[in-house]
mmCIF file of C-alpha atoms and ligand atoms in Angstrom:
data_model
loop_
_atom_site.group_PDB
_atom_site.id
_atom_site.type_symbol
_atom_site.label_atom_id
_atom_site.label_comp_id
_atom_site.label_asym_id
_atom_site.label_seq_id
_atom_site.Cartn_x
_atom_site.Cartn_y
_atom_site.Cartn_z
ATOM 1 C CA MET A 1 42.501 7.339 -33.047
ATOM 2 C CA LYS A 2 42.082 11.070 -32.534
ATOM 3 C CA LEU A 3 43.992 12.786 -29.737
ATOM 4 C CA SER A 4 43.361 16.383 -28.655
ATOM 5 C CA ILE A 5 46.387 17.414 -26.648
ATOM 6 C CA TYR A 6 47.044 20.468 -24.487
ATOM 7 C CA ARG A 7 49.974 22.421 -25.880
ATOM 8 C CA TYR A 8 51.843 25.221 -24.169
ATOM 9 C CA ASP A 9 55.422 26.375 -24.466
ATOM 10 C CA PRO A 10 55.761 29.388 -22.145
ATOM 11 C CA GLU A 11 58.768 30.614 -24.148
ATOM 12 C CA ARG A 12 56.801 30.726 -27.440
ATOM 13 C CA ASP A 13 53.054 30.705 -26.806
ATOM 14 C CA ALA A 14 50.990 33.610 -25.482
ATOM 15 C CA ARG A 15 48.454 31.109 -24.149
ATOM 16 C CA PRO A 16 47.772 27.364 -24.121
ATOM 17 C CA TYR A 17 45.832 25.745 -26.971
ATOM 18 C CA MET A 18 44.582 22.272 -27.920
ATOM 19 C CA GLN A 19 46.157 20.469 -30.881
ATOM 20 C CA ASP A 20 44.580 17.519 -32.689
ATOM 21 C CA TYR A 21 46.516 14.455 -33.832
ATOM 22 C CA GLU A 22 45.263 11.509 -35.898
ATOM 23 C CA VAL A 23 47.265 8.375 -35.141
ATOM 24 C CA LYS A 24 47.058 5.092 -37.008
ATOM 25 C CA LEU A 25 47.086 2.224 -34.525
ATOM 26 C CA ASP A 26 48.685 -1.178 -35.126
ATOM 27 C CA SER A 27 47.515 -4.401 -33.484
ATOM 28 C CA HIS A 28 50.360 -4.189 -30.919
ATOM 29 C CA ASP A 29 49.311 -0.696 -29.764
ATOM 30 C CA ARG A 30 47.445 -1.586 -26.571
ATOM 31 C CA MET A 31 47.833 1.369 -24.234
ATOM 32 C CA LEU A 32 47.230 5.090 -24.538
ATOM 33 C CA LEU A 33 50.978 5.690 -24.149
ATOM 34 C CA ASP A 34 51.534 3.780 -27.443
ATOM 35 C CA ALA A 35 49.206 6.247 -29.222
ATOM 36 C CA LEU A 36 50.904 9.198 -27.545
ATOM 37 C CA VAL A 37 54.340 8.002 -28.663
ATOM 38 C CA LYS A 38 52.958 7.833 -32.243
ATOM 39 C CA ALA A 39 51.798 11.449 -31.947
ATOM 40 C CA LYS A 40 55.314 12.347 -30.781
ATOM 41 C CA VAL A 41 56.807 10.641 -33.850
ATOM 42 C CA GLN A 42 54.567 12.888 -36.022
ATOM 43 C CA ASP A 43 55.498 16.015 -34.083
ATOM 44 C CA ASP A 44 58.630 15.905 -31.980
ATOM 45 C CA SER A 45 57.863 19.259 -30.355
ATOM 46 C CA LEU A 46 55.156 17.501 -28.291
ATOM 47 C CA SER A 47 56.464 17.057 -24.726
ATOM 48 C CA PHE A 48 55.484 14.592 -22.009
ATOM 49 C CA ARG A 49 57.197 12.429 -19.391
ATOM 50 C CA ARG A 50 57.292 8.653 -19.480
ATOM 51 C CA SER A 51 59.794 6.009 -18.554
ATOM 52 C CA CYS A 52 58.875 2.482 -17.473
ATOM 53 C CA ARG A 53 55.672 1.981 -19.539
ATOM 54 C CA GLU A 54 54.619 -0.532 -16.880
ATOM 55 C CA GLY A 55 52.748 1.539 -14.274
ATOM 56 C CA VAL A 56 55.810 1.621 -11.998
ATOM 57 C CA CYS A 57 57.668 4.912 -12.386
ATOM 58 C CA GLY A 58 54.600 7.171 -12.078
ATOM 59 C CA SER A 59 55.832 9.679 -14.652
ATOM 60 C CA ASP A 60 53.109 9.548 -17.357
ATOM 61 C CA ALA A 61 50.189 10.745 -15.245
ATOM 62 C CA PHE A 62 47.842 12.992 -17.239
ATOM 63 C CA ASN A 63 44.255 14.129 -17.183
ATOM 64 C CA ILE A 64 42.643 11.717 -19.653
ATOM 65 C CA ASN A 65 39.135 12.685 -20.801
ATOM 66 C CA GLY A 66 38.675 14.569 -17.537
ATOM 67 C CA LYS A 67 40.046 11.921 -15.167
ATOM 68 C CA ASN A 68 43.603 11.535 -13.903
ATOM 69 C CA GLY A 69 45.397 8.336 -14.838
ATOM 70 C CA LEU A 70 48.590 6.777 -16.199
ATOM 71 C CA ALA A 71 48.738 6.592 -20.002
ATOM 72 C CA CYS A 72 50.802 3.384 -19.940
ATOM 73 C CA VAL A 73 48.133 1.372 -18.108
ATOM 74 C CA THR A 74 45.094 2.968 -19.775
ATOM 75 C CA LYS A 75 43.808 0.480 -22.348
ATOM 76 C CA ILE A 76 42.985 1.925 -25.761
ATOM 77 C CA ALA A 77 40.158 -0.618 -26.050
ATOM 78 C CA GLU A 78 38.435 0.986 -23.081
ATOM 79 C CA LEU A 79 38.672 4.537 -24.435
ATOM 80 C CA PRO A 80 36.417 6.313 -26.930
ATOM 81 C CA GLU A 81 37.936 7.024 -30.354
ATOM 82 C CA HIS A 82 38.519 10.682 -29.447
ATOM 83 C CA VAL A 83 40.696 11.246 -26.377
ATOM 84 C CA THR A 84 41.511 14.591 -24.762
ATOM 85 C CA LEU A 85 44.763 14.824 -22.835
ATOM 86 C CA ARG A 86 45.611 17.651 -20.481
ATOM 87 C CA PRO A 87 48.315 18.069 -17.823
ATOM 88 C CA LEU A 88 47.505 17.061 -14.239
ATOM 89 C CA PRO A 89 45.264 19.804 -12.819
ATOM 90 C CA GLY A 90 46.407 22.318 -10.230
ATOM 91 C CA LEU A 91 50.192 22.209 -10.815
ATOM 92 C CA PRO A 92 52.144 24.776 -12.880
ATOM 93 C CA VAL A 93 52.746 23.657 -16.474
ATOM 94 C CA ILE A 94 56.386 23.560 -17.571
ATOM 95 C CA ARG A 95 55.546 22.573 -21.140
ATOM 96 C CA ASP A 96 52.633 20.711 -22.809
ATOM 97 C CA LEU A 97 51.806 17.719 -20.553
ATOM 98 C CA ILE A 98 54.789 18.250 -18.226
ATOM 99 C CA VAL A 99 53.934 19.776 -14.851
ATOM 100 C CA ASP A 100 56.143 21.144 -12.102
ATOM 101 C CA MET A 101 55.950 18.575 -9.272
ATOM 102 C CA THR A 102 57.995 20.642 -6.766
ATOM 103 C CA GLN A 103 55.051 21.402 -4.467
ATOM 104 C CA PHE A 104 53.858 17.794 -4.571
ATOM 105 C CA PHE A 105 57.281 16.456 -3.548
ATOM 106 C CA LYS A 106 57.715 19.180 -0.923
ATOM 107 C CA GLN A 107 54.583 17.881 0.787
ATOM 108 C CA TYR A 108 55.768 14.292 0.421
ATOM 109 C CA HIS A 109 59.130 15.080 2.044
ATOM 110 C CA SER A 110 57.405 17.032 4.842
ATOM 111 C CA VAL A 111 55.951 13.803 6.311
ATOM 112 C CA MET A 112 59.437 12.299 6.891
ATOM 113 C CA PRO A 113 58.898 9.349 4.527
ATOM 114 C CA TYR A 114 61.453 7.011 6.107
ATOM 115 C CA VAL A 115 61.656 4.784 9.174
ATOM 116 C CA ILE A 116 62.903 6.620 12.268
ATOM 117 C CA ASN A 117 64.420 4.239 14.809
ATOM 118 C CA ASN A 118 67.123 5.310 17.220
ATOM 119 C CA ASP A 119 68.003 1.834 18.519
ATOM 120 C CA PRO A 120 71.438 0.650 17.401
ATOM 121 C CA PRO A 121 71.019 -1.206 14.089
ATOM 122 C CA PRO A 122 70.993 -5.011 14.414
ATOM 123 C CA GLU A 123 73.590 -7.010 12.555
ATOM 124 C CA ARG A 124 71.323 -7.821 9.593
ATOM 125 C CA GLU A 125 67.919 -6.127 9.546
ATOM 126 C CA ARG A 126 65.045 -4.843 11.692
ATOM 127 C CA LEU A 127 62.584 -7.711 11.532
ATOM 128 C CA GLN A 128 58.780 -7.554 11.577
ATOM 129 C CA SER A 129 56.239 -10.309 12.161
ATOM 130 C CA PRO A 130 54.218 -11.295 9.066
ATOM 131 C CA GLN A 131 51.165 -9.685 10.750
ATOM 132 C CA ASP A 132 52.995 -6.400 11.311
ATOM 133 C CA ARG A 133 54.243 -6.465 7.720
ATOM 134 C CA GLU A 134 50.687 -7.002 6.487
ATOM 135 C CA GLU A 135 49.702 -3.636 7.954
ATOM 136 C CA LEU A 136 51.807 -1.996 5.245
ATOM 137 C CA ASN A 137 49.873 -3.575 2.375
ATOM 138 C CA GLY A 138 47.947 -0.952 0.443
ATOM 139 C CA LEU A 139 50.394 1.726 1.627
ATOM 140 C CA TYR A 140 53.880 0.887 0.353
ATOM 141 C CA GLU A 141 52.746 0.368 -3.264
ATOM 142 C CA CYS A 142 52.340 4.092 -3.982
ATOM 143 C CA ILE A 143 54.389 5.180 -7.026
ATOM 144 C CA LEU A 144 54.037 8.947 -6.334
ATOM 145 C CA CYS A 145 52.317 9.614 -9.642
ATOM 146 C CA ALA A 146 50.271 12.484 -8.109
ATOM 147 C CA CYS A 147 46.991 11.406 -9.769
ATOM 148 C CA CYS A 148 45.320 11.562 -6.338
ATOM 149 C CA SER A 149 46.638 14.870 -4.995
ATOM 150 C CA THR A 150 45.967 16.661 -8.290
ATOM 151 C CA SER A 151 42.352 15.472 -8.303
ATOM 152 C CA CYS A 152 41.754 16.680 -4.741
ATOM 153 C CA PRO A 153 39.978 20.069 -4.436
ATOM 154 C CA SER A 154 41.529 20.634 -0.999
ATOM 155 C CA PHE A 155 45.009 20.265 -2.554
ATOM 156 C CA TRP A 156 44.122 22.586 -5.466
ATOM 157 C CA TRP A 157 43.190 25.385 -3.038
ATOM 158 C CA ASN A 158 45.997 24.895 -0.505
ATOM 159 C CA PRO A 159 48.895 22.982 -2.101
ATOM 160 C CA ASP A 160 51.366 24.707 0.223
ATOM 161 C CA LYS A 161 49.400 23.955 3.419
ATOM 162 C CA PHE A 162 47.474 20.698 2.907
ATOM 163 C CA VAL A 163 49.754 17.654 2.630
ATOM 164 C CA GLY A 164 47.387 16.013 0.129
ATOM 165 C CA PRO A 165 46.357 12.367 -0.225
ATOM 166 C CA ALA A 166 49.668 11.025 -1.561
ATOM 167 C CA GLY A 167 51.714 12.566 1.264
ATOM 168 C CA LEU A 168 49.168 11.523 3.892
ATOM 169 C CA LEU A 169 49.091 7.941 2.616
ATOM 170 C CA GLN A 170 52.870 7.896 3.128
ATOM 171 C CA ALA A 171 52.529 9.561 6.535
ATOM 172 C CA TYR A 172 50.310 6.663 7.584
ATOM 173 C CA ARG A 173 52.631 4.119 5.945
ATOM 174 C CA PHE A 174 55.302 5.106 8.521
ATOM 175 C CA LEU A 175 52.840 5.542 11.421
ATOM 176 C CA ALA A 176 51.717 1.954 10.758
ATOM 177 C CA ASP A 177 55.274 0.596 10.632
ATOM 178 C CA THR A 178 56.120 -1.279 13.861
ATOM 179 C CA ARG A 179 59.837 -0.537 13.351
ATOM 180 C CA ASP A 180 59.245 3.211 13.536
ATOM 181 C CA GLN A 181 59.621 5.052 16.862
ATOM 182 C CA ALA A 182 58.504 8.568 15.879
ATOM 183 C CA THR A 183 54.706 8.236 16.223
ATOM 184 C CA ALA A 184 54.298 11.276 18.509
ATOM 185 C CA GLU A 185 56.553 13.435 16.331
ATOM 186 C CA ARG A 186 54.675 12.368 13.188
ATOM 187 C CA LEU A 187 51.276 13.184 14.711
ATOM 188 C CA ASP A 188 52.552 16.552 16.020
ATOM 189 C CA ASN A 189 53.745 17.298 12.489
ATOM 190 C CA LEU A 190 50.181 16.847 11.155
ATOM 191 C CA GLU A 191 48.258 18.477 14.046
ATOM 192 C CA ASP A 192 47.253 21.634 12.227
ATOM 193 C CA PRO A 193 44.037 22.993 10.680
ATOM 194 C CA TYR A 194 45.409 22.435 7.166
ATOM 195 C CA ARG A 195 48.022 19.680 6.960
ATOM 196 C CA LEU A 196 45.644 16.799 7.718
ATOM 197 C CA PHE A 197 42.265 18.264 8.536
ATOM 198 C CA ARG A 198 41.700 19.937 5.145
ATOM 199 C CA CYS A 199 40.655 16.505 3.877
ATOM 200 C CA HIS A 200 36.864 16.613 3.612
ATOM 201 C CA THR A 201 36.472 12.968 2.534
ATOM 202 C CA ILE A 202 35.476 13.885 -1.032
ATOM 203 C CA MET A 203 37.256 10.688 -2.185
ATOM 204 C CA ASN A 204 38.391 11.886 -5.635
ATOM 205 C CA CYS A 205 41.773 10.502 -4.603
ATOM 206 C CA VAL A 206 40.505 6.937 -4.283
ATOM 207 C CA ASP A 207 38.710 7.198 -7.594
ATOM 208 C CA SER A 208 41.820 8.312 -9.480
ATOM 209 C CA CYS A 209 44.559 6.076 -8.019
ATOM 210 C CA PRO A 210 45.913 3.802 -10.774
ATOM 211 C CA LYS A 211 47.322 1.429 -8.122
ATOM 212 C CA HIS A 212 43.888 1.078 -6.468
ATOM 213 C CA LEU A 213 45.099 2.468 -3.149
ATOM 214 C CA ASN A 214 42.857 4.187 -0.640
ATOM 215 C CA PRO A 215 44.338 7.447 0.708
ATOM 216 C CA THR A 216 40.983 8.395 2.287
ATOM 217 C CA GLN A 217 41.099 5.306 4.499
ATOM 218 C CA ALA A 218 44.700 6.058 5.538
ATOM 219 C CA ILE A 219 43.723 9.661 6.333
ATOM 220 C CA GLY A 220 40.823 8.359 8.456
ATOM 221 C CA LYS A 221 43.245 6.139 10.392
ATOM 222 C CA ILE A 222 45.567 9.087 11.093
ATOM 223 C CA LYS A 223 42.567 11.105 12.320
ATOM 224 C CA GLU A 224 41.621 8.186 14.595
ATOM 225 C CA MET A 225 45.174 8.103 16.031
ATOM 226 C CA MET A 226 44.931 11.851 16.701
ATOM 227 C CA VAL A 227 41.619 11.445 18.525
ATOM 228 C CA ARG A 228 42.840 8.429 20.501
ATOM 229 C CA ARG A 229 45.919 10.228 21.789
ATOM 230 C CA ALA A 230 43.820 13.299 22.755
ATOM 231 C CA VAL A 231 41.562 11.334 25.167
HETATM 232 S S1 SF4 B 301 39.263 12.272 0.420
HETATM 233 FE FE1 SF4 B 301 40.481 13.946 1.225
HETATM 234 S S2 SF4 B 301 42.429 13.738 0.247
HETATM 235 FE FE2 SF4 B 301 40.971 12.489 -0.939
HETATM 236 S S3 SF4 B 301 40.259 13.851 -2.572
HETATM 237 FE FE3 SF4 B 301 38.941 14.064 -0.864
HETATM 238 S S4 SF4 B 301 39.660 15.811 0.333
HETATM 239 FE FE4 SF4 B 301 41.269 15.128 -1.027
HETATM 240 S S1 SF4 B 302 48.252 7.060 -3.834
HETATM 241 FE FE1 SF4 B 302 47.882 6.289 -5.909
HETATM 242 S S2 SF4 B 302 47.355 8.113 -7.101
HETATM 243 FE FE2 SF4 B 302 48.313 8.806 -5.235
HETATM 244 S S3 SF4 B 302 50.450 9.112 -5.769
HETATM 245 FE FE3 SF4 B 302 50.228 7.044 -4.892
HETATM 246 S S4 SF4 B 302 49.911 5.700 -6.638
HETATM 247 FE FE4 SF4 B 302 49.551 7.780 -7.356
HETATM 248 S S1 FES B 303 55.578 5.216 -17.917
HETATM 249 FE FE1 FES B 303 56.040 4.675 -15.864
HETATM 250 S S2 FES B 303 54.128 4.641 -14.897
HETATM 251 FE FE2 FES B 303 53.634 4.991 -16.967
#
């Protein structure tokens, strides 16, 4: 398999460049991450993040042949023989395939991603009905890999002002939670020309989510809640 990989060490390189690697695959090499690890064995200066290799930690998100995805769940069998790997678009590069996620997590934290409930805690837990719990399906599974936000043109142009699809999916995850009491505060926090309304329903986010989540739908539901409370 041939890999062309984006290389850039700001301390050594005047500018980024692409480096080619030929890796010999064994029968147990199933996922793109296996091939990438082989390239790293050849050249230990190559840098990238990875941890769980199971599509759970969200750390090995890259731009793979022009589309964002997780290397550990991208099947080699479904790729062409020549694969180009670049860092996630729109975020500053720290080194090679490693990007600075500070802005992404700043936006995530800005939506208060936790249940707010000022009632005294019950002895064991705050219960939900099975129906109420079902509302959280398709929302809680997000692994914060940033594939969606870094494929969104609105986030590329305004990463400091537009929350982005990942943060907005989480904003809705807590708006939809029947245990949460901060609905008005959450909507106030998003009522702004940029934070929510910069989403133009381009749907790159849906296309790139490795967990098959639908941030566009969640964003639509937040917009509906905004409209409903205005009338
Ligand atoms: S639907 Fe909205 S959030 Fe998703 S990529 Fe498009 S503009 Fe970005
Ligand atoms: S919504 Fe999907 S693509 Fe976006 S951060 Fe969560 S898991 Fe990743
Ligand atoms: S290594 Fe954890 S999601 Fe790929």
